[in-house]
Amino acid sequence: MFPADFAYVHARSLDEALDLLDEAHVAGQEAKLIAGGQSLLPMMKLRLAVPEVLIDIGGLKELRAAGWTAGLGGSFNVLLGALTTYRQLERNRFYSEGHPVDRAGQRGRTGVVPAMTDALAVLADPQVRARGTVGGAVAHGDPAADLPAVLLALGATVIIASRKGRHEETARWPERVHRPMRARSGARPADLPNVGRREVALDDFLQGIYATDLAEDEVITHVRISSPGARGSAYEKFPHPASHLPLAGVCAVLRLRDGRIDGAEVAVTGISPRPYRARETERMLVGAEPTTDSLAAAAAQVTRRPDGSEATLLGDQHASAPYRAHLAEVLARRALAKALARARVNLP
Ligand SMILES: Cc1cc2nc3c(=O)[nH]c(=O)nc-3n(C[C@H](O)[C@H](O)[C@H](O)COP(=O)(O)OP(=O)(O)OC[C@H]3O[C@@H](n4cnc5c(N)ncnc54)[C@H](O)[C@@H]3O)c2cc1C
């Protein structure tokens, strides 16, 4: 399969990428950014995307920075440049440090976000992980994607630049930056000049099947996570056997205090037009005693909204909607059990 003809431009700076987007917009041309190309190129070959201009942002050092700080009680802040690859995340010890030898989470200390390690271990193949980027995974708006589910459960925020900027907010770099991943030349959001900037919660950013809150003239520069803690976290997935994309996937984050669940975030992917937070499940977990029964009861509500209605479910040739819902419940039970075991290991 060959894509339709397109013009290719290599942007040398974020400024230039924004100018190129503006120029294409004014000329009435459909322009697309390309980062790792792992989703866009297949879409172009299938003619599901037919951009006239391809703007390559893969070389922009400004979008490669990544850093983190850890706070008290397991809390942490992370700032990921949009061009951070899956591979960079995999190699970063922030997520994997001290990951237990047995993957059931029964021994030793877990990493700061073991769910991230779980997700990367079952995400695509080494080639895709070497090229695929955080910004691309988020911007693509795939209803069945692994990383957005983990980022959703961590309450991530997307930082977006444009020439105009709908409104400006200053994105703060964690105050003490530990172990920046690789490219040390990357910029903090506040360091990017002449750029309008806005921030939007990932939960609001993801809007539907390949639909996001990203305008034609905008570029994702960073993804930020400010989490109260995720050492008790896990990601479970039922992959499509050919693509490895999740037919269903669930990320669970649990925090314990005085023998009860003090905090719970649960995100589901693959079964609905967009990855979503299972708010009813979360509501049932917070304050509950963590028992097999309480986790199973909460997992059974993973497709329910707090008002009792059912989330919109996807059904297609790969799996029917009821089958996907069943998978999500089973995976939610497993992810919660694993997150609980890890949270217990990590109790202060
Ligand atoms: C064989 C194969 C297997 C896969 N398996 C999985 C899997 O198991 N799980 C999974 O979750 N995913 C899987 N994927 C998909 C892949 O992980 C991601 O969708 C992909 O890596 C996205 O990042 P990218 O940098 O390659 O984006 P690109 O393909 O370059 O771009 C994707 C979209 O995002 C836009 N974009 C990219 N960067 C930005 C930015 N900074 N700002 C604004 N817009 C931007 C582009 O314009 C385009 O619309 C698989 C892909 C392949 C080819």
mmCIF file of C-alpha atoms and ligand atoms in Angstrom:
data_model
loop_
_atom_site.group_PDB
_atom_site.id
_atom_site.type_symbol
_atom_site.label_atom_id
_atom_site.label_comp_id
_atom_site.label_asym_id
_atom_site.label_seq_id
_atom_site.Cartn_x
_atom_site.Cartn_y
_atom_site.Cartn_z
ATOM 1 C CA MET A 1 0.000 0.000 0.000
ATOM 2 C CA PHE A 2 1.295 3.454 -0.901
ATOM 3 C CA PRO A 3 0.148 6.749 0.561
ATOM 4 C CA ALA A 4 -1.188 9.511 -1.705
ATOM 5 C CA ASP A 5 1.348 12.153 -2.785
ATOM 6 C CA PHE A 6 2.303 14.711 -0.160
ATOM 7 C CA ALA A 7 4.844 17.463 0.405
ATOM 8 C CA TYR A 8 7.379 16.833 3.183
ATOM 9 C CA VAL A 9 8.926 19.567 5.325
ATOM 10 C CA HIS A 10 11.427 19.036 8.114
ATOM 11 C CA ALA A 11 10.834 21.579 10.905
ATOM 12 C CA ARG A 12 14.036 22.785 12.585
ATOM 13 C CA SER A 13 12.369 24.409 15.577
ATOM 14 C CA LEU A 14 8.993 24.565 17.296
ATOM 15 C CA ASP A 15 8.691 28.122 15.976
ATOM 16 C CA GLU A 16 9.164 26.881 12.441
ATOM 17 C CA ALA A 17 6.701 24.023 12.911
ATOM 18 C CA LEU A 18 4.062 26.506 14.113
ATOM 19 C CA ASP A 19 4.774 28.809 11.139
ATOM 20 C CA LEU A 20 4.480 25.882 8.728
ATOM 21 C CA LEU A 21 1.145 24.871 10.275
ATOM 22 C CA ASP A 22 -0.098 28.463 9.946
ATOM 23 C CA GLU A 23 1.083 28.740 6.332
ATOM 24 C CA ALA A 24 -0.637 25.507 5.354
ATOM 25 C CA HIS A 25 -3.804 26.648 7.130
ATOM 26 C CA VAL A 26 -3.829 29.992 5.284
ATOM 27 C CA ALA A 27 -3.173 28.224 1.957
ATOM 28 C CA GLY A 28 -6.121 25.894 2.638
ATOM 29 C CA GLN A 29 -3.872 22.828 2.665
ATOM 30 C CA GLU A 30 -4.341 19.919 5.032
ATOM 31 C CA ALA A 31 -1.154 19.625 7.049
ATOM 32 C CA LYS A 32 -0.218 16.914 9.549
ATOM 33 C CA LEU A 33 2.594 16.748 12.042
ATOM 34 C CA ILE A 34 4.611 13.579 12.036
ATOM 35 C CA ALA A 35 6.596 12.469 15.103
ATOM 36 C CA GLY A 36 7.428 8.736 15.230
ATOM 37 C CA GLY A 37 5.101 7.962 12.303
ATOM 38 C CA GLN A 38 3.927 4.677 13.862
ATOM 39 C CA SER A 39 0.239 5.558 13.600
ATOM 40 C CA LEU A 40 0.188 8.237 10.937
ATOM 41 C CA LEU A 41 2.034 6.284 8.249
ATOM 42 C CA PRO A 42 -0.252 3.220 8.468
ATOM 43 C CA MET A 43 -3.243 5.593 8.362
ATOM 44 C CA MET A 44 -1.804 7.271 5.246
ATOM 45 C CA LYS A 45 -1.145 3.950 3.553
ATOM 46 C CA LEU A 46 -4.735 2.944 4.190
ATOM 47 C CA ARG A 47 -5.844 6.395 2.896
ATOM 48 C CA LEU A 48 -7.559 7.030 6.210
ATOM 49 C CA ALA A 49 -5.357 10.135 6.407
ATOM 50 C CA VAL A 50 -4.508 12.051 3.234
ATOM 51 C CA PRO A 51 -2.447 15.091 4.303
ATOM 52 C CA GLU A 52 -1.123 17.379 1.571
ATOM 53 C CA VAL A 53 1.788 18.512 3.726
ATOM 54 C CA LEU A 54 3.686 16.462 6.279
ATOM 55 C CA ILE A 55 5.574 18.540 8.859
ATOM 56 C CA ASP A 56 8.268 16.440 10.526
ATOM 57 C CA ILE A 57 8.762 17.465 14.166
ATOM 58 C CA GLY A 58 10.797 14.345 15.015
ATOM 59 C CA GLY A 59 14.057 16.305 15.320
ATOM 60 C CA LEU A 60 12.865 19.058 17.665
ATOM 61 C CA LYS A 61 15.146 19.023 20.692
ATOM 62 C CA GLU A 62 12.780 21.362 22.546
ATOM 63 C CA LEU A 63 10.204 18.584 22.742
ATOM 64 C CA ARG A 64 12.529 15.873 24.026
ATOM 65 C CA ALA A 65 13.043 16.943 27.622
ATOM 66 C CA ALA A 66 11.752 14.835 30.452
ATOM 67 C CA GLY A 67 12.248 15.057 34.187
ATOM 68 C CA TRP A 68 10.671 14.168 37.466
ATOM 69 C CA THR A 69 10.623 14.941 41.147
ATOM 70 C CA ALA A 70 9.454 12.666 43.929
ATOM 71 C CA GLY A 71 7.770 14.149 46.987
ATOM 72 C CA LEU A 72 6.553 12.940 50.353
ATOM 73 C CA GLY A 73 4.320 9.903 50.731
ATOM 74 C CA GLY A 74 5.027 8.632 47.226
ATOM 75 C CA SER A 75 3.724 11.738 45.425
ATOM 76 C CA PHE A 76 5.578 12.836 42.298
ATOM 77 C CA ASN A 77 5.614 15.274 39.396
ATOM 78 C CA VAL A 78 6.670 14.322 35.905
ATOM 79 C CA LEU A 79 7.085 16.433 32.811
ATOM 80 C CA LEU A 80 7.440 14.490 29.568
ATOM 81 C CA GLY A 81 8.431 16.202 26.334
ATOM 82 C CA ALA A 82 6.045 15.227 23.539
ATOM 83 C CA LEU A 83 8.857 13.470 21.682
ATOM 84 C CA THR A 84 9.735 11.179 24.604
ATOM 85 C CA THR A 85 9.635 7.702 23.098
ATOM 86 C CA TYR A 86 8.206 4.553 24.664
ATOM 87 C CA ARG A 87 11.761 3.257 24.669
ATOM 88 C CA GLN A 88 12.956 6.211 26.741
ATOM 89 C CA LEU A 89 10.161 5.566 29.221
ATOM 90 C CA GLU A 90 11.092 1.878 29.338
ATOM 91 C CA ARG A 91 14.722 2.673 30.090
ATOM 92 C CA ASN A 92 13.965 5.317 32.673
ATOM 93 C CA ARG A 93 14.484 3.927 36.123
ATOM 94 C CA PHE A 94 11.924 6.328 37.555
ATOM 95 C CA TYR A 95 9.183 3.934 36.554
ATOM 96 C CA SER A 96 10.927 0.612 36.956
ATOM 97 C CA GLU A 97 13.256 1.106 39.904
ATOM 98 C CA GLY A 98 12.888 -1.669 42.447
ATOM 99 C CA HIS A 99 10.208 -3.429 40.428
ATOM 100 C CA PRO A 100 9.469 -6.688 42.239
ATOM 101 C CA VAL A 101 11.120 -9.847 40.980
ATOM 102 C CA ASP A 102 7.794 -11.674 40.880
ATOM 103 C CA ARG A 103 5.370 -9.799 38.668
ATOM 104 C CA ALA A 104 2.407 -10.567 40.942
ATOM 105 C CA GLY A 105 3.846 -7.868 43.173
ATOM 106 C CA GLN A 106 4.297 -10.035 46.241
ATOM 107 C CA ARG A 107 7.926 -9.296 47.050
ATOM 108 C CA GLY A 108 10.167 -6.254 47.249
ATOM 109 C CA ARG A 109 9.393 -2.626 46.468
ATOM 110 C CA THR A 110 7.692 -1.680 43.250
ATOM 111 C CA GLY A 111 8.719 1.148 40.941
ATOM 112 C CA VAL A 112 7.179 4.589 41.285
ATOM 113 C CA VAL A 113 4.608 3.762 38.603
ATOM 114 C CA PRO A 114 4.634 -0.025 38.083
ATOM 115 C CA ALA A 115 1.536 0.308 35.862
ATOM 116 C CA MET A 116 3.729 2.141 33.349
ATOM 117 C CA THR A 117 6.187 -0.763 33.340
ATOM 118 C CA ASP A 118 3.280 -3.201 32.886
ATOM 119 C CA ALA A 119 1.912 -1.232 29.920
ATOM 120 C CA LEU A 120 5.248 -0.814 28.156
ATOM 121 C CA ALA A 121 5.945 -4.544 28.517
ATOM 122 C CA VAL A 122 2.866 -5.374 26.420
ATOM 123 C CA LEU A 123 2.862 -2.400 24.053
ATOM 124 C CA ALA A 124 3.583 -3.166 20.392
ATOM 125 C CA ASP A 125 7.091 -4.381 19.524
ATOM 126 C CA PRO A 126 10.611 -2.986 20.059
ATOM 127 C CA GLN A 127 10.609 -1.224 16.673
ATOM 128 C CA VAL A 128 7.368 0.640 17.401
ATOM 129 C CA ARG A 129 8.503 1.413 20.941
ATOM 130 C CA ALA A 130 11.761 2.860 19.615
ATOM 131 C CA ARG A 131 9.913 5.348 17.377
ATOM 132 C CA GLY A 132 6.490 5.925 18.978
ATOM 133 C CA THR A 133 6.176 9.053 21.108
ATOM 134 C CA VAL A 134 4.108 10.182 24.081
ATOM 135 C CA GLY A 135 2.772 13.177 22.105
ATOM 136 C CA GLY A 136 1.827 10.984 19.146
ATOM 137 C CA ALA A 137 0.082 8.400 21.343
ATOM 138 C CA VAL A 138 -2.012 11.135 22.949
ATOM 139 C CA ALA A 139 -2.694 13.200 19.797
ATOM 140 C CA HIS A 140 -3.754 10.193 17.755
ATOM 141 C CA GLY A 141 -6.883 9.731 19.876
ATOM 142 C CA ASP A 142 -7.012 5.989 19.295
ATOM 143 C CA PRO A 143 -9.861 4.456 21.328
ATOM 144 C CA ALA A 144 -7.641 1.419 21.908
ATOM 145 C CA ALA A 145 -4.282 2.684 23.129
ATOM 146 C CA ASP A 146 -2.292 1.629 26.165
ATOM 147 C CA LEU A 147 -0.346 4.696 27.253
ATOM 148 C CA PRO A 148 -3.339 7.097 27.349
ATOM 149 C CA ALA A 149 -5.060 4.753 29.838
ATOM 150 C CA VAL A 150 -2.066 4.871 32.184
ATOM 151 C CA LEU A 151 -1.774 8.646 31.782
ATOM 152 C CA LEU A 152 -5.520 9.050 32.444
ATOM 153 C CA ALA A 153 -5.289 7.085 35.683
ATOM 154 C CA LEU A 154 -2.375 9.312 36.679
ATOM 155 C CA GLY A 155 -4.477 12.442 36.029
ATOM 156 C CA ALA A 156 -2.159 13.731 33.270
ATOM 157 C CA THR A 157 -2.420 17.174 31.686
ATOM 158 C CA VAL A 158 -1.589 17.933 28.044
ATOM 159 C CA ILE A 159 0.394 21.102 27.302
ATOM 160 C CA ILE A 160 -0.285 22.564 23.878
ATOM 161 C CA ALA A 161 1.459 25.339 21.930
ATOM 162 C CA SER A 162 0.159 27.420 19.047
ATOM 163 C CA ARG A 163 1.096 30.673 17.377
ATOM 164 C CA LYS A 164 -1.964 32.382 18.837
ATOM 165 C CA GLY A 165 -2.696 30.396 21.978
ATOM 166 C CA ARG A 166 -6.276 30.306 23.206
ATOM 167 C CA HIS A 167 -5.234 31.224 26.681
ATOM 168 C CA GLU A 168 -1.907 31.318 28.419
ATOM 169 C CA GLU A 169 -0.864 29.447 31.500
ATOM 170 C CA THR A 170 2.593 28.871 32.779
ATOM 171 C CA ALA A 171 3.531 25.227 32.925
ATOM 172 C CA ARG A 172 5.861 24.625 35.840
ATOM 173 C CA TRP A 173 8.871 22.388 35.518
ATOM 174 C CA PRO A 174 9.281 20.270 38.652
ATOM 175 C CA GLU A 175 11.396 22.347 40.974
ATOM 176 C CA ARG A 176 14.174 19.835 41.498
ATOM 177 C CA VAL A 177 14.673 17.811 38.376
ATOM 178 C CA HIS A 178 16.179 14.383 38.904
ATOM 179 C CA ARG A 179 17.688 12.256 36.195
ATOM 180 C CA PRO A 180 16.467 14.007 33.104
ATOM 181 C CA MET A 181 15.969 11.362 30.466
ATOM 182 C CA ARG A 182 18.582 11.559 27.748
ATOM 183 C CA ALA A 183 18.307 14.796 25.756
ATOM 184 C CA ARG A 184 19.354 17.371 28.313
ATOM 185 C CA SER A 185 18.929 20.137 25.746
ATOM 186 C CA GLY A 186 15.138 19.914 25.907
ATOM 187 C CA ALA A 187 13.162 22.929 26.987
ATOM 188 C CA ARG A 188 10.661 23.529 29.739
ATOM 189 C CA PRO A 189 7.300 24.823 28.519
ATOM 190 C CA ALA A 190 8.030 28.258 29.976
ATOM 191 C CA ASP A 191 11.302 28.398 28.009
ATOM 192 C CA LEU A 192 9.580 28.180 24.631
ATOM 193 C CA PRO A 193 9.477 31.739 23.247
ATOM 194 C CA ASN A 194 6.796 33.476 21.147
ATOM 195 C CA VAL A 195 4.374 30.676 21.699
ATOM 196 C CA GLY A 196 0.812 30.729 22.968
ATOM 197 C CA ARG A 197 0.234 27.938 25.420
ATOM 198 C CA ARG A 198 -2.697 26.205 27.022
ATOM 199 C CA GLU A 199 -3.137 23.207 29.269
ATOM 200 C CA VAL A 200 -5.958 20.729 29.233
ATOM 201 C CA ALA A 201 -6.647 17.669 31.377
ATOM 202 C CA LEU A 202 -6.161 14.518 29.318
ATOM 203 C CA ASP A 203 -9.668 13.472 30.399
ATOM 204 C CA ASP A 204 -11.055 16.535 28.559
ATOM 205 C CA PHE A 205 -8.554 16.304 25.708
ATOM 206 C CA LEU A 206 -9.701 12.840 24.570
ATOM 207 C CA GLN A 207 -13.073 13.314 22.912
ATOM 208 C CA GLY A 208 -13.944 10.314 20.742
ATOM 209 C CA ILE A 209 -12.697 7.962 18.048
ATOM 210 C CA TYR A 210 -9.544 9.693 16.722
ATOM 211 C CA ALA A 211 -11.058 12.945 18.000
ATOM 212 C CA THR A 212 -9.236 15.218 20.441
ATOM 213 C CA ASP A 213 -9.297 18.813 21.613
ATOM 214 C CA LEU A 214 -6.361 19.697 19.330
ATOM 215 C CA ALA A 215 -6.801 22.450 16.729
ATOM 216 C CA GLU A 216 -5.136 22.367 13.310
ATOM 217 C CA ASP A 217 -2.594 25.019 14.305
ATOM 218 C CA GLU A 218 -1.544 23.402 17.588
ATOM 219 C CA VAL A 219 1.368 21.228 18.697
ATOM 220 C CA ILE A 220 1.534 19.165 21.881
ATOM 221 C CA THR A 221 4.768 20.113 23.597
ATOM 222 C CA HIS A 222 4.571 18.217 26.909
ATOM 223 C CA VAL A 223 2.502 15.921 29.072
ATOM 224 C CA ARG A 224 2.569 16.636 32.785
ATOM 225 C CA ILE A 225 1.679 14.331 35.652
ATOM 226 C CA SER A 226 1.187 15.505 39.238
ATOM 227 C CA SER A 227 0.200 12.421 41.179
ATOM 228 C CA PRO A 228 -0.430 11.841 44.882
ATOM 229 C CA GLY A 229 1.223 8.424 44.353
ATOM 230 C CA ALA A 230 1.006 5.361 42.116
ATOM 231 C CA ARG A 231 3.241 2.692 43.667
ATOM 232 C CA GLY A 232 0.108 0.602 44.124
ATOM 233 C CA SER A 233 -0.703 0.552 40.420
ATOM 234 C CA ALA A 234 -1.093 -2.042 37.677
ATOM 235 C CA TYR A 235 -2.089 -2.268 34.022
ATOM 236 C CA GLU A 236 -3.812 -5.332 32.572
ATOM 237 C CA LYS A 237 -4.625 -5.821 28.904
ATOM 238 C CA PHE A 238 -6.234 -8.307 26.551
ATOM 239 C CA PRO A 239 -4.395 -7.677 23.278
ATOM 240 C CA HIS A 240 -5.663 -8.161 19.776
ATOM 241 C CA PRO A 241 -3.495 -11.066 18.579
ATOM 242 C CA ALA A 242 -2.408 -9.331 15.359
ATOM 243 C CA SER A 243 -2.025 -5.642 16.243
ATOM 244 C CA HIS A 244 -1.371 -6.035 19.997
ATOM 245 C CA LEU A 245 -3.708 -3.072 20.495
ATOM 246 C CA PRO A 246 -5.930 -3.599 23.536
ATOM 247 C CA LEU A 247 -9.338 -5.142 22.888
ATOM 248 C CA ALA A 248 -9.660 -4.079 26.492
ATOM 249 C CA GLY A 249 -7.180 -2.634 28.977
ATOM 250 C CA VAL A 250 -7.501 -1.372 32.537
ATOM 251 C CA CYS A 251 -5.112 0.712 34.617
ATOM 252 C CA ALA A 252 -5.731 0.794 38.375
ATOM 253 C CA VAL A 253 -4.054 2.991 40.969
ATOM 254 C CA LEU A 254 -4.747 2.398 44.684
ATOM 255 C CA ARG A 255 -3.489 4.162 47.802
ATOM 256 C CA LEU A 256 -4.058 2.696 51.283
ATOM 257 C CA ARG A 257 -4.372 4.325 54.677
ATOM 258 C CA ASP A 258 -5.263 2.766 58.040
ATOM 259 C CA GLY A 259 -6.340 -0.461 56.361
ATOM 260 C CA ARG A 260 -8.752 1.219 53.940
ATOM 261 C CA ILE A 261 -8.546 2.467 50.365
ATOM 262 C CA ASP A 262 -7.686 6.130 50.569
ATOM 263 C CA GLY A 263 -7.410 6.892 46.844
ATOM 264 C CA ALA A 264 -8.397 5.072 43.647
ATOM 265 C CA GLU A 265 -8.066 5.942 39.971
ATOM 266 C CA VAL A 266 -9.178 3.467 37.324
ATOM 267 C CA ALA A 267 -8.951 4.036 33.555
ATOM 268 C CA VAL A 268 -10.304 1.797 30.816
ATOM 269 C CA THR A 269 -9.245 1.598 27.173
ATOM 270 C CA GLY A 270 -10.262 -0.347 24.061
ATOM 271 C CA ILE A 271 -13.948 -0.756 24.796
ATOM 272 C CA SER A 272 -15.374 2.726 24.283
ATOM 273 C CA PRO A 273 -14.928 5.548 21.730
ATOM 274 C CA ARG A 274 -12.235 6.994 23.990
ATOM 275 C CA PRO A 275 -10.266 5.790 27.005
ATOM 276 C CA TYR A 276 -12.242 6.857 30.101
ATOM 277 C CA ARG A 277 -12.044 7.050 33.886
ATOM 278 C CA ALA A 278 -14.337 4.501 35.548
ATOM 279 C CA ARG A 279 -15.698 6.981 38.077
ATOM 280 C CA GLU A 280 -18.319 4.676 39.586
ATOM 281 C CA THR A 281 -15.690 2.009 40.253
ATOM 282 C CA GLU A 282 -13.464 4.662 41.821
ATOM 283 C CA ARG A 283 -16.343 5.956 43.973
ATOM 284 C CA MET A 284 -17.054 2.467 45.309
ATOM 285 C CA LEU A 285 -13.399 1.843 46.148
ATOM 286 C CA VAL A 286 -12.591 4.998 48.089
ATOM 287 C CA GLY A 287 -13.168 4.382 51.790
ATOM 288 C CA ALA A 288 -13.780 0.660 51.328
ATOM 289 C CA GLU A 289 -11.892 -2.096 53.072
ATOM 290 C CA PRO A 290 -9.700 -3.705 50.399
ATOM 291 C CA THR A 291 -11.106 -7.241 50.203
ATOM 292 C CA THR A 292 -11.542 -9.589 47.264
ATOM 293 C CA ASP A 293 -15.288 -8.940 47.445
ATOM 294 C CA SER A 294 -15.065 -5.140 47.541
ATOM 295 C CA LEU A 295 -12.622 -5.091 44.593
ATOM 296 C CA ALA A 296 -14.849 -7.493 42.603
ATOM 297 C CA ALA A 297 -17.976 -5.418 43.319
ATOM 298 C CA ALA A 298 -16.206 -2.243 42.162
ATOM 299 C CA ALA A 299 -14.779 -4.000 39.082
ATOM 300 C CA ALA A 300 -18.293 -5.122 38.125
ATOM 301 C CA GLN A 301 -19.210 -1.417 37.711
ATOM 302 C CA VAL A 302 -16.313 -0.601 35.384
ATOM 303 C CA THR A 303 -18.620 0.215 32.459
ATOM 304 C CA ARG A 304 -21.107 2.186 34.618
ATOM 305 C CA ARG A 305 -21.223 5.938 34.967
ATOM 306 C CA PRO A 306 -21.916 7.419 38.425
ATOM 307 C CA ASP A 307 -25.526 8.166 37.322
ATOM 308 C CA GLY A 308 -26.003 4.413 36.755
ATOM 309 C CA SER A 309 -26.065 4.586 32.951
ATOM 310 C CA GLU A 310 -23.822 2.353 30.859
ATOM 311 C CA ALA A 311 -20.749 3.852 29.131
ATOM 312 C CA THR A 312 -20.935 3.864 25.324
ATOM 313 C CA LEU A 313 -19.413 0.553 24.265
ATOM 314 C CA LEU A 314 -17.721 -0.356 20.985
ATOM 315 C CA GLY A 315 -18.498 -3.550 19.110
ATOM 316 C CA ASP A 316 -16.923 -4.548 15.798
ATOM 317 C CA GLN A 317 -15.584 -7.524 13.850
ATOM 318 C CA HIS A 318 -12.844 -8.001 16.452
ATOM 319 C CA ALA A 319 -15.077 -8.241 19.539
ATOM 320 C CA SER A 320 -18.699 -7.529 20.390
ATOM 321 C CA ALA A 321 -19.609 -4.818 22.906
ATOM 322 C CA PRO A 322 -20.761 -7.301 25.606
ATOM 323 C CA TYR A 323 -17.545 -9.316 25.177
ATOM 324 C CA ARG A 324 -15.437 -6.164 25.557
ATOM 325 C CA ALA A 325 -17.424 -5.200 28.669
ATOM 326 C CA HIS A 326 -16.817 -8.674 30.118
ATOM 327 C CA LEU A 327 -13.095 -8.395 29.391
ATOM 328 C CA ALA A 328 -12.976 -4.989 31.070
ATOM 329 C CA GLU A 329 -14.549 -6.350 34.255
ATOM 330 C CA VAL A 330 -12.150 -9.299 34.421
ATOM 331 C CA LEU A 331 -9.150 -7.062 33.719
ATOM 332 C CA ALA A 332 -10.340 -4.513 36.293
ATOM 333 C CA ARG A 333 -10.467 -7.273 38.920
ATOM 334 C CA ARG A 334 -6.946 -8.396 38.034
ATOM 335 C CA ALA A 335 -5.510 -4.873 37.866
ATOM 336 C CA LEU A 336 -7.081 -3.932 41.208
ATOM 337 C CA ALA A 337 -5.779 -7.098 42.889
ATOM 338 C CA LYS A 338 -2.280 -6.484 41.565
ATOM 339 C CA ALA A 339 -2.388 -2.783 42.464
ATOM 340 C CA LEU A 340 -3.527 -3.722 45.986
ATOM 341 C CA ALA A 341 -0.674 -6.217 46.441
ATOM 342 C CA ARG A 342 1.790 -3.568 45.324
ATOM 343 C CA ALA A 343 0.237 -0.883 47.517
ATOM 344 C CA ARG A 344 0.615 -3.223 50.529
ATOM 345 C CA VAL A 345 4.264 -3.891 49.689
ATOM 346 C CA ASN A 346 4.831 -0.149 49.584
ATOM 347 C CA LEU A 347 3.101 0.835 52.801
ATOM 348 C CA PRO A 348 5.431 3.104 54.754
HETATM 349 C C1 LIG B 1 2.673 -2.584 14.448
HETATM 350 C C2 LIG B 1 2.103 -1.602 15.441
HETATM 351 C C3 LIG B 1 1.677 -2.071 16.671
HETATM 352 C C4 LIG B 1 1.154 -1.180 17.609
HETATM 353 N N1 LIG B 1 0.757 -1.677 18.810
HETATM 354 C C5 LIG B 1 0.291 -0.825 19.749
HETATM 355 C C6 LIG B 1 -0.064 -1.323 21.039
HETATM 356 O O1 LIG B 1 0.032 -2.504 21.361
HETATM 357 N N2 LIG B 1 -0.561 -0.421 21.934
HETATM 358 C C7 LIG B 1 -0.659 0.923 21.646
HETATM 359 O O2 LIG B 1 -1.094 1.680 22.496
HETATM 360 N N3 LIG B 1 -0.311 1.402 20.436
HETATM 361 C C8 LIG B 1 0.165 0.562 19.494
HETATM 362 N N4 LIG B 1 0.518 1.070 18.264
HETATM 363 C C9 LIG B 1 0.318 2.508 17.983
HETATM 364 C C10 LIG B 1 1.497 3.343 18.460
HETATM 365 O O3 LIG B 1 1.920 2.988 19.717
HETATM 366 C C11 LIG B 1 1.174 4.822 18.642
HETATM 367 O O4 LIG B 1 -0.028 5.212 18.131
HETATM 368 C C12 LIG B 1 2.246 5.662 18.025
HETATM 369 O O5 LIG B 1 3.487 5.308 18.467
HETATM 370 C C13 LIG B 1 1.997 7.163 18.149
HETATM 371 O O6 LIG B 1 3.187 7.933 18.264
HETATM 372 P P1 LIG B 1 3.979 8.446 16.982
HETATM 373 O O7 LIG B 1 5.030 9.368 17.490
HETATM 374 O O8 LIG B 1 4.424 7.310 16.174
HETATM 375 O O9 LIG B 1 2.844 9.304 16.250
HETATM 376 P P2 LIG B 1 2.674 9.629 14.694
HETATM 377 O O10 LIG B 1 2.290 8.412 13.960
HETATM 378 O O11 LIG B 1 3.849 10.395 14.179
HETATM 379 O O12 LIG B 1 1.431 10.632 14.770
HETATM 380 C C14 LIG B 1 0.171 10.168 15.185
HETATM 381 C C15 LIG B 1 -0.799 11.349 15.199
HETATM 382 O O13 LIG B 1 -0.427 12.274 16.220
HETATM 383 C C16 LIG B 1 -0.137 13.569 15.659
HETATM 384 N N5 LIG B 1 0.989 14.090 16.427
HETATM 385 C C17 LIG B 1 2.158 13.437 16.682
HETATM 386 N N6 LIG B 1 2.907 14.181 17.514
HETATM 387 C C18 LIG B 1 2.205 15.313 17.778
HETATM 388 C C19 LIG B 1 2.466 16.473 18.594
HETATM 389 N N7 LIG B 1 3.585 16.611 19.326
HETATM 390 N N8 LIG B 1 1.521 17.435 18.619
HETATM 391 C C20 LIG B 1 0.379 17.317 17.904
HETATM 392 N N9 LIG B 1 0.081 16.250 17.139
HETATM 393 C C21 LIG B 1 0.987 15.265 17.080
HETATM 394 C C22 LIG B 1 0.132 13.329 14.186
HETATM 395 O O14 LIG B 1 -0.170 14.459 13.409
HETATM 396 C C23 LIG B 1 -0.811 12.164 13.906
HETATM 397 O O15 LIG B 1 -2.095 12.641 13.693
HETATM 398 C C24 LIG B 1 1.057 0.217 17.311
HETATM 399 C C25 LIG B 1 1.500 0.686 16.068
HETATM 400 C C26 LIG B 1 2.029 -0.197 15.149
HETATM 401 C C27 LIG B 1 2.518 0.320 13.824
#
